[in-house]
Structure formats: structure tokens, C-alpha cells
Amino acid sequence: MERQLFTIYGATGQQGGALIRYLLKHPRFSKIYKLRGITRDSSKPRAQALAQQGVVMVEADMNDPDSLKRATQGSHIVFAMTDFWLSGSREIETQQGKAQADAAVQAGAQAIIWSSLPRIGLPNFDSKADVEEYIRSLSIKAAFYRPGWFMQNHLTFSKPVEEEERGGGGQGDRGRCEAHTLVPLVDNEDIGKYLQPFLDDVEEKYDGVGLTACSAFVTPVHMCEVWSRVTGKVVKFEKEGGDGGGVTGGGGARGGDGDSWYYGEGSRKAMEWTLAQMEEKTTSWEEFVERVEGEEAWFR
Ligand SMILES: NC(=O)c1ccc[n+]([C@@H]2O[C@H](COP(=O)([O-])OP(=O)(O)OC[C@H]3O[C@@H](n4cnc5c(N)ncnc54)[C@H](OP(=O)(O)O)[C@@H]3O)[C@@H](O)[C@H]2O)c1
């Protein structure tokens, strides 16, 4: 049987890259799909590394709808995503998302997976929710992957900072995040595990599904406790800007039965439902910290 074409936007980035790694090593999906990755620059090292693994890298720009139409020709399934932070614009992100969806429909793709988010009144969330609404109006099977807070953020912009180096900055708070806020944590590497049920049954059961993609709701205080235990270094939570009362020691996770602010009402049930559909177990925060502990550049 000829393999079906799976086109992946953001192939050189976190979500698209992790999905490709999952598909390439998956016992079923690696036999079903051939992979095409979209990039603006196929000469960059990450794009070349993917090409060496057999991913056909195609150049296109989300700001140029015609290039997307050319790049998605022949696709059976499309993973679509946008990077809000490059433009910082709700309008641009919405246009980019809609252009990817239009191109998938024009290509005659059977299905699209949109990296979405719930509508919570923030531009980087609401633009994705707008695109989700648009896709729901189109004639294409769809799944809406709604990732939680990436654990990988703590390898980059939310990386712990040694007290003496901090100079008043401290480890960053995440917008509305307080010491005991329930943060939905997702390991980016798990993206394929969340999408597996949809990939196995695009036609019926999971068409239109919204996936609340996180392994648990965890407070920053609990995250710090796990960090401290696994690394042997004392990690404390401090709200960005140090508005007082942010720094805290022990205490453990609280609000265990609550919903997460990030997903809103009903989110615990939605997360539990999502996890119950999946055949593979997701990565916990503790497992993530154990995995990356010792990796250079994580904990300095
Ligand atoms: N951090 C979090 O906790 C979190 C949680 C939920 C959702 N999100 C959302 O995740 C998104 C970022 O995803 P990510 O971290 O996977 O991205 P990323 O690692 O920053 O990579 C961005 C990808 O987008 C591609 N890209 C950017 N502009 C493009 C354009 N004009 N045309 C074609 N491709 C383009 C890049 O490809 P090339 O450079 O190769 O062209 C790259 O592969 C943001 O929208 C954010 O709101 C983040």
C-alpha cells in the first residue's frame, strides 16, 4: 500500500519536530505515513537534519497563502500550527492559521490537526480559538490539539536562575501564575501520544475532537519541590517582578480537585477524558526533570 502524505508545519520547531520524531519511530504510523516538513528555509541545519531522516522538506511561508497551497499538494493529513510570538499579532496569527486550513482543504486532505488553545481573553489564545472556529466551518475532518504549558519552557525562558546571579529577576512567573495556581503541564515530546487516538480513528469517533493536552495540573510550588528533590538544589518559586509574597518554600500542591485557569471550567474532566483515550502514558513533571537533569544548559 502506498504511504499517505502527512504534512507538518513547524517541522523545525518544538511541536512539529516532536511530532515528526514520534511518527518516525512509531510501529504503525511509520508504515502508514511519509512525512513532509514545511520550513521557510530548507538550507538551515535543522531542516537538513530532518531531510537526512527521510522527511521531505518543502519551503513555504505562512504569510504567503499561495506558497502553502503549493506546499500541501497531495497531503492526506496536515498538522498546522503558528508561532504567535514571531509577530505578536492576533490578526497575523489568525490569518496564518486560516491560510493553512484553506490550503489543506484545497489540497483535498482528509484531515487537519490544528494546534489550538481555548478562548480565555489573551491574544495568543484567542487567535488560535478563532482559527479553530473557522476550521469547524470547513469541510475537512479535524482535531484540535490544545497543549498546556510546555515543560520545555523551563529549559529556556523559565529556566531556574541561581540566587546570586538573579539580580532581582527571579524565576519567571507566567502571566497570571501564582504560587498555587494549577498549571497544566505538557511534555512537548508527548504530542504524538495525544494525537494517536485521532490518527487511529479520524473518520468517526474523534472527528472534531478537542484534546486537553497535559499530564496533570501542577502548582509552581510543587514543581519547585520536585526540582529540588531530583536535582539536589534548592529551587524556590518567585513571582516575576517580585510583588511580595511570591517566594515560597515547601507546601506541596494544593487545589487538587480544581480546574486549571488556563483551560477554564470543566478542564479537569477534559484532561482526564483526553488521557483516557490514549494508548501510551504521558510524561509527568518528575519524569521530565529526571530526564533533563544533568543535561547541560538546563540547571546552572
Ligand atoms: N510555550 C508554551 O507553553 C505554549 C503552550 C501552548 C501553546 N504555545 C504556542 O506554541 C506556538 C509555538 O510553537 P512551537 O514552540 O512549537 O514553535 P517554535 O519551536 O518556536 O517553532 C516555530 C516554527 O514555526 C515555523 N514558522 C514560523 N513562522 C513561519 C512562517 N511564516 N512560515 C512557515 N513556517 C513558519 C518555524 O519554521 P522555520 O523557522 O523553519 O521556517 C518553526 O518550525 C506559539 O504560537 C505559542 O502560543 C506555547
Tab-separated table of C-alpha atoms and ligand atoms in Angstrom:
chain	number	residue	atom	x	y	z
A	1	MET	CA	0.000	0.000	0.000
A	2	GLU	CA	1.317	3.456	-0.856
A	3	ARG	CA	2.076	5.503	2.183
A	4	GLN	CA	-0.083	8.579	2.821
A	5	LEU	CA	1.419	12.048	2.898
A	6	PHE	CA	1.464	13.712	6.323
A	7	THR	CA	2.449	17.386	6.043
A	8	ILE	CA	3.774	19.050	9.162
A	9	TYR	CA	4.081	22.786	9.723
A	10	GLY	CA	6.662	23.943	12.236
A	11	ALA	CA	8.762	20.868	11.430
A	12	THR	CA	11.916	22.612	12.623
A	13	GLY	CA	10.231	23.790	15.833
A	14	GLN	CA	9.152	22.211	19.098
A	15	GLN	CA	5.692	20.836	18.308
A	16	GLY	CA	6.204	19.883	14.670
A	17	GLY	CA	9.654	18.489	15.408
A	18	ALA	CA	8.383	16.315	18.263
A	19	LEU	CA	5.510	15.039	16.132
A	20	ILE	CA	7.970	14.026	13.418
A	21	ARG	CA	10.185	12.186	15.943
A	22	TYR	CA	7.097	10.329	17.197
A	23	LEU	CA	5.850	9.381	13.730
A	24	LEU	CA	9.255	8.232	12.503
A	25	LYS	CA	9.670	5.748	15.323
A	26	HIS	CA	6.055	4.640	15.741
A	27	PRO	CA	5.486	0.994	14.755
A	28	ARG	CA	2.174	1.630	12.915
A	29	PHE	CA	2.338	5.234	11.806
A	30	SER	CA	5.863	4.985	10.392
A	31	LYS	CA	4.487	2.406	7.942
A	32	ILE	CA	1.356	4.387	7.073
A	33	TYR	CA	2.794	7.867	6.544
A	34	LYS	CA	5.506	9.513	4.545
A	35	LEU	CA	6.410	12.870	6.026
A	36	ARG	CA	6.706	16.320	4.526
A	37	GLY	CA	8.008	19.171	6.669
A	38	ILE	CA	7.365	22.849	5.994
A	39	THR	CA	10.084	25.417	6.607
A	40	ARG	CA	10.904	28.897	5.358
A	41	ASP	CA	14.486	27.819	4.767
A	42	SER	CA	15.362	24.279	3.812
A	43	SER	CA	19.099	25.036	3.991
A	44	LYS	CA	19.078	25.564	7.759
A	45	PRO	CA	20.715	22.796	9.810
A	46	ARG	CA	17.505	21.602	11.482
A	47	ALA	CA	15.775	21.291	8.119
A	48	GLN	CA	18.750	19.440	6.683
A	49	ALA	CA	18.850	17.064	9.641
A	50	LEU	CA	15.190	16.224	9.027
A	51	ALA	CA	15.847	15.679	5.328
A	52	GLN	CA	18.570	13.215	6.268
A	53	GLN	CA	15.987	11.252	8.247
A	54	GLY	CA	13.787	10.948	5.189
A	55	VAL	CA	11.451	13.896	5.768
A	56	VAL	CA	10.832	15.752	2.519
A	57	MET	CA	11.406	19.390	3.419
A	58	VAL	CA	9.449	21.951	1.419
A	59	GLU	CA	9.789	25.719	1.610
A	60	ALA	CA	6.686	27.829	2.226
A	61	ASP	CA	5.735	30.889	4.211
A	62	MET	CA	2.586	31.090	6.333
A	63	ASN	CA	2.287	34.727	5.239
A	64	ASP	CA	2.075	33.653	1.599
A	65	PRO	CA	-1.109	31.571	1.070
A	66	ASP	CA	-0.114	30.526	-2.463
A	67	SER	CA	3.119	29.013	-1.173
A	68	LEU	CA	1.082	26.972	1.345
A	69	LYS	CA	-1.186	25.680	-1.388
A	70	ARG	CA	1.819	24.516	-3.379
A	71	ALA	CA	3.471	23.011	-0.299
A	72	THR	CA	0.447	20.987	0.834
A	73	GLN	CA	-0.441	19.484	-2.560
A	74	GLY	CA	-1.206	15.783	-2.251
A	75	SER	CA	-1.430	15.801	1.550
A	76	HIS	CA	-3.614	13.244	3.259
A	77	ILE	CA	-3.293	14.827	6.671
A	78	VAL	CA	-1.865	18.152	7.833
A	79	PHE	CA	-0.524	19.278	11.212
A	80	ALA	CA	-0.989	23.048	11.326
A	81	MET	CA	0.455	25.446	13.871
A	82	THR	CA	1.507	29.065	14.218
A	83	ASP	CA	4.118	30.861	16.252
A	84	PHE	CA	2.306	33.811	17.834
A	85	TRP	CA	5.474	35.256	19.309
A	86	LEU	CA	7.142	35.994	15.975
A	87	SER	CA	4.548	38.625	15.067
A	88	GLY	CA	2.899	39.192	18.452
A	89	SER	CA	-0.258	39.881	16.463
A	90	ARG	CA	-3.624	38.208	16.895
A	91	GLU	CA	-4.614	39.242	13.353
A	92	ILE	CA	-1.489	37.847	11.708
A	93	GLU	CA	-1.663	34.580	13.640
A	94	THR	CA	-5.316	34.164	12.701
A	95	GLN	CA	-4.581	34.811	9.015
A	96	GLN	CA	-1.699	32.334	9.060
A	97	GLY	CA	-3.859	29.637	10.669
A	98	LYS	CA	-6.753	30.166	8.279
A	99	ALA	CA	-4.378	30.094	5.292
A	100	GLN	CA	-3.026	26.718	6.426
A	101	ALA	CA	-6.579	25.383	6.778
A	102	ASP	CA	-7.620	26.703	3.353
A	103	ALA	CA	-4.553	25.134	1.774
A	104	ALA	CA	-5.346	21.775	3.398
A	105	VAL	CA	-8.913	21.873	2.082
A	106	GLN	CA	-7.740	22.875	-1.382
A	107	ALA	CA	-5.224	20.015	-1.340
A	108	GLY	CA	-8.139	17.635	-0.711
A	109	ALA	CA	-6.627	16.492	2.590
A	110	GLN	CA	-8.764	14.122	4.606
A	111	ALA	CA	-7.911	15.758	7.921
A	112	ILE	CA	-6.219	18.625	9.673
A	113	ILE	CA	-4.830	18.795	13.193
A	114	TRP	CA	-4.776	22.375	14.447
A	115	SER	CA	-2.588	23.375	17.372
A	116	SER	CA	-5.267	25.340	19.136
A	117	LEU	CA	-5.920	26.886	22.536
A	118	PRO	CA	-9.055	27.750	24.486
A	119	ARG	CA	-10.536	31.243	24.334
A	120	ILE	CA	-9.508	32.928	27.581
A	121	GLY	CA	-9.207	36.579	26.580
A	122	LEU	CA	-5.489	36.591	25.731
A	123	PRO	CA	-4.470	37.365	22.124
A	124	ASN	CA	-2.193	34.319	21.720
A	125	PHE	CA	-5.031	32.051	22.895
A	126	ASP	CA	-7.997	33.725	21.222
A	127	SER	CA	-6.407	33.845	17.770
A	128	LYS	CA	-5.970	30.080	17.920
A	129	ALA	CA	-9.581	29.674	19.094
A	130	ASP	CA	-10.699	31.867	16.159
A	131	VAL	CA	-8.872	29.582	13.730
A	132	GLU	CA	-10.421	26.534	15.429
A	133	GLU	CA	-13.875	28.020	14.915
A	134	TYR	CA	-13.036	28.666	11.267
A	135	ILE	CA	-11.799	25.116	10.714
A	136	ARG	CA	-15.001	23.763	12.247
A	137	SER	CA	-16.896	25.548	9.459
A	138	LEU	CA	-14.835	23.844	6.725
A	139	SER	CA	-15.396	20.565	5.000
A	140	ILE	CA	-12.493	18.603	6.489
A	141	LYS	CA	-12.056	16.190	9.384
A	142	ALA	CA	-10.288	17.909	12.251
A	143	ALA	CA	-8.721	17.531	15.653
A	144	PHE	CA	-7.858	20.403	17.949
A	145	TYR	CA	-4.710	19.835	19.960
A	146	ARG	CA	-4.712	22.240	22.915
A	147	PRO	CA	-1.344	21.959	24.603
A	148	GLY	CA	-0.806	23.024	28.170
A	149	TRP	CA	2.245	24.866	29.472
A	150	PHE	CA	5.304	23.274	27.844
A	151	MET	CA	7.621	21.643	30.383
A	152	GLN	CA	10.358	22.658	27.928
A	153	ASN	CA	9.733	26.319	28.836
A	154	HIS	CA	11.854	25.531	31.877
A	155	LEU	CA	14.791	24.741	29.638
A	156	THR	CA	14.641	28.203	28.093
A	157	PHE	CA	12.848	31.334	29.245
A	158	SER	CA	11.581	29.953	32.552
A	159	LYS	CA	14.825	28.297	33.473
A	160	PRO	CA	15.740	28.484	37.166
A	161	VAL	CA	18.347	31.105	37.957
A	162	GLU	CA	20.932	30.795	40.722
A	163	GLU	CA	20.085	33.142	43.587
A	164	GLU	CA	23.371	35.065	43.386
A	165	GLU	CA	23.000	35.574	39.624
A	166	ARG	CA	19.421	36.651	39.789
A	167	GLY	CA	19.854	40.347	40.482
A	168	GLY	CA	16.235	40.792	41.475
A	169	GLY	CA	14.742	38.931	38.500
A	170	GLY	CA	13.980	35.537	39.903
A	171	GLN	CA	12.403	32.641	38.131
A	172	GLY	CA	9.684	33.969	35.905
A	173	ASP	CA	6.044	33.934	36.765
A	174	ARG	CA	3.793	33.005	33.838
A	175	GLY	CA	1.332	35.836	33.452
A	176	ARG	CA	-1.478	35.041	35.821
A	177	CYS	CA	0.502	32.396	37.601
A	178	GLU	CA	0.646	32.441	41.398
A	179	ALA	CA	2.449	30.059	43.729
A	180	HIS	CA	-0.572	27.773	43.978
A	181	THR	CA	-2.040	28.248	40.513
A	182	LEU	CA	-2.810	24.938	38.855
A	183	VAL	CA	-0.602	24.865	35.773
A	184	PRO	CA	-1.411	22.257	33.096
A	185	LEU	CA	1.936	20.722	32.199
A	186	VAL	CA	2.722	19.014	28.917
A	187	ASP	CA	5.951	17.441	27.718
A	188	ASN	CA	6.233	18.527	24.086
A	189	GLU	CA	7.728	15.175	23.238
A	190	ASP	CA	4.332	13.615	24.062
A	191	ILE	CA	2.472	15.395	21.246
A	192	GLY	CA	2.154	12.231	19.168
A	193	LYS	CA	0.787	10.266	22.120
A	194	TYR	CA	-2.053	12.793	22.426
A	195	LEU	CA	-2.767	12.676	18.689
A	196	GLN	CA	-2.643	8.872	18.420
A	197	PRO	CA	-6.376	8.255	19.044
A	198	PHE	CA	-7.308	10.728	16.295
A	199	LEU	CA	-4.767	9.261	13.883
A	200	ASP	CA	-6.187	5.806	14.553
A	201	ASP	CA	-9.784	6.925	14.010
A	202	VAL	CA	-10.000	10.131	12.002
A	203	GLU	CA	-13.221	9.080	10.333
A	204	GLU	CA	-15.682	8.541	13.130
A	205	LYS	CA	-15.057	8.725	16.820
A	206	TYR	CA	-12.577	11.583	17.021
A	207	ASP	CA	-13.579	13.909	14.198
A	208	GLY	CA	-13.901	17.406	15.724
A	209	VAL	CA	-12.273	16.364	18.971
A	210	GLY	CA	-10.639	18.900	21.320
A	211	LEU	CA	-7.657	17.481	23.169
A	212	THR	CA	-6.775	18.946	26.549
A	213	ALA	CA	-3.125	18.001	26.290
A	214	CYS	CA	-1.410	17.933	29.654
A	215	SER	CA	-0.347	15.197	32.026
A	216	ALA	CA	-1.509	16.942	35.225
A	217	PHE	CA	-2.347	20.269	36.804
A	218	VAL	CA	0.616	21.140	38.984
A	219	THR	CA	1.342	24.178	41.141
A	220	PRO	CA	4.640	26.068	40.789
A	221	VAL	CA	5.320	25.252	44.443
A	222	HIS	CA	5.023	21.547	43.729
A	223	MET	CA	7.189	21.906	40.621
A	224	CYS	CA	9.885	23.518	42.762
A	225	GLU	CA	9.684	20.727	45.338
A	226	VAL	CA	10.210	18.120	42.634
A	227	TRP	CA	13.045	20.146	41.115
A	228	SER	CA	14.748	20.405	44.490
A	229	ARG	CA	14.364	16.703	45.229
A	230	VAL	CA	15.618	15.497	41.839
A	231	THR	CA	18.480	17.959	41.363
A	232	GLY	CA	19.558	18.338	44.983
A	233	LYS	CA	19.487	22.135	44.556
A	234	VAL	CA	17.017	24.319	46.392
A	235	VAL	CA	14.527	25.763	43.904
A	236	LYS	CA	12.017	28.369	45.051
A	237	PHE	CA	9.122	29.939	43.228
A	238	GLU	CA	9.218	33.692	42.871
A	239	LYS	CA	6.563	35.648	41.077
A	240	GLU	CA	8.081	37.727	38.304
A	241	GLY	CA	8.501	41.317	39.306
A	242	GLY	CA	8.657	40.219	42.954
A	243	ASP	CA	5.371	41.759	44.048
A	244	GLY	CA	5.777	40.316	47.530
A	245	GLY	CA	4.561	37.042	48.874
A	246	GLY	CA	5.689	35.183	45.775
A	247	VAL	CA	8.640	33.359	47.240
A	248	THR	CA	7.704	30.219	48.998
A	249	GLY	CA	9.361	27.144	50.330
A	250	GLY	CA	7.570	23.862	50.912
A	251	GLY	CA	3.849	23.340	50.980
A	252	GLY	CA	3.178	20.908	48.149
A	253	ALA	CA	0.473	21.001	45.534
A	254	ARG	CA	-2.862	22.454	46.574
A	255	GLY	CA	-6.249	22.766	44.989
A	256	GLY	CA	-6.045	19.179	43.790
A	257	ASP	CA	-9.655	18.909	42.612
A	258	GLY	CA	-9.826	22.275	40.897
A	259	ASP	CA	-9.812	23.197	37.234
A	260	SER	CA	-6.839	24.951	35.681
A	261	TRP	CA	-7.121	28.714	34.965
A	262	TYR	CA	-5.544	28.046	31.598
A	263	TYR	CA	-8.323	25.842	30.274
A	264	GLY	CA	-11.202	27.122	32.383
A	265	GLU	CA	-14.226	25.332	33.753
A	266	GLY	CA	-14.517	21.597	33.221
A	267	SER	CA	-10.829	21.305	32.405
A	268	ARG	CA	-10.004	18.533	34.849
A	269	LYS	CA	-12.662	16.296	33.323
A	270	ALA	CA	-11.497	17.262	29.825
A	271	MET	CA	-7.902	16.365	30.685
A	272	GLU	CA	-8.961	13.047	32.218
A	273	TRP	CA	-11.054	12.223	29.159
A	274	THR	CA	-8.159	13.040	26.829
A	275	LEU	CA	-5.721	10.898	28.811
A	276	ALA	CA	-8.198	8.005	28.913
A	277	GLN	CA	-8.334	7.834	25.092
A	278	MET	CA	-4.589	7.405	24.691
A	279	GLU	CA	-2.723	4.123	24.432
A	280	GLU	CA	0.527	5.480	25.850
A	281	LYS	CA	1.212	7.080	29.209
A	282	THR	CA	2.274	10.706	29.286
A	283	THR	CA	5.385	12.106	30.971
A	284	SER	CA	4.984	13.506	34.474
A	285	TRP	CA	6.853	16.587	35.655
A	286	GLU	CA	9.055	14.392	37.828
A	287	GLU	CA	9.933	12.133	34.873
A	288	PHE	CA	10.695	15.168	32.769
A	289	VAL	CA	13.024	16.650	35.387
A	290	GLU	CA	14.771	13.299	35.791
A	291	ARG	CA	15.196	13.066	32.010
A	292	VAL	CA	16.685	16.524	31.537
A	293	GLU	CA	18.566	16.742	34.827
A	294	GLY	CA	22.245	16.872	34.078
A	295	GLU	CA	21.672	17.999	30.512
A	296	GLU	CA	23.988	20.892	30.003
A	297	ALA	CA	22.227	24.242	29.964
A	298	TRP	CA	19.271	23.125	31.987
A	299	PHE	CA	20.176	23.819	35.556
A	300	ARG	CA	23.078	26.129	36.016
B	1	LIG	N1	5.273	27.692	25.345
B	1	LIG	C1	4.117	27.207	25.766
B	1	LIG	O1	3.968	26.815	26.926
B	1	LIG	C2	2.961	27.101	24.800
B	1	LIG	C3	1.792	26.458	25.217
B	1	LIG	C4	0.720	26.343	24.317
B	1	LIG	C5	0.845	26.877	23.040
B	1	LIG	N2	2.001	27.505	22.686
B	1	LIG	C6	2.078	28.075	21.317
B	1	LIG	O2	3.053	27.372	20.584
B	1	LIG	C7	3.408	28.185	19.473
B	1	LIG	C8	4.870	27.977	19.162
B	1	LIG	O3	5.048	26.615	18.864
B	1	LIG	P1	6.460	25.926	18.923
B	1	LIG	O4	7.078	26.221	20.259
B	1	LIG	O5	6.273	24.536	18.501
B	1	LIG	O6	7.243	26.766	17.812
B	1	LIG	P2	8.800	27.002	17.665
B	1	LIG	O7	9.578	25.891	18.250
B	1	LIG	O8	9.086	28.403	18.087
B	1	LIG	O9	8.950	26.931	16.087
B	1	LIG	C9	8.238	27.769	15.232
B	1	LIG	C10	8.061	27.016	13.933
B	1	LIG	O10	7.198	27.774	13.097
B	1	LIG	C11	7.774	27.856	11.805
B	1	LIG	N3	7.403	29.151	11.247
B	1	LIG	C12	7.400	30.343	11.892
B	1	LIG	N4	6.964	31.299	11.068
B	1	LIG	C13	6.711	30.711	9.874
B	1	LIG	C14	6.237	31.192	8.628
B	1	LIG	N5	5.955	32.478	8.439
B	1	LIG	N6	6.069	30.307	7.635
B	1	LIG	C15	6.382	28.992	7.805
B	1	LIG	N7	6.817	28.470	8.972
B	1	LIG	C16	6.991	29.335	9.977
B	1	LIG	C17	9.282	27.757	12.007
B	1	LIG	O11	9.846	27.184	10.852
B	1	LIG	P3	11.156	27.751	10.103
B	1	LIG	O12	11.881	28.659	11.052
B	1	LIG	O13	11.939	26.506	9.775
B	1	LIG	O14	10.643	28.443	8.906
B	1	LIG	C18	9.366	26.801	13.200
B	1	LIG	O15	9.422	25.468	12.783
B	1	LIG	C19	3.045	29.622	19.828
B	1	LIG	O16	2.032	30.087	18.965
B	1	LIG	C20	2.535	29.516	21.261
B	1	LIG	O17	1.477	30.406	21.511
B	1	LIG	C21	3.051	27.618	23.512
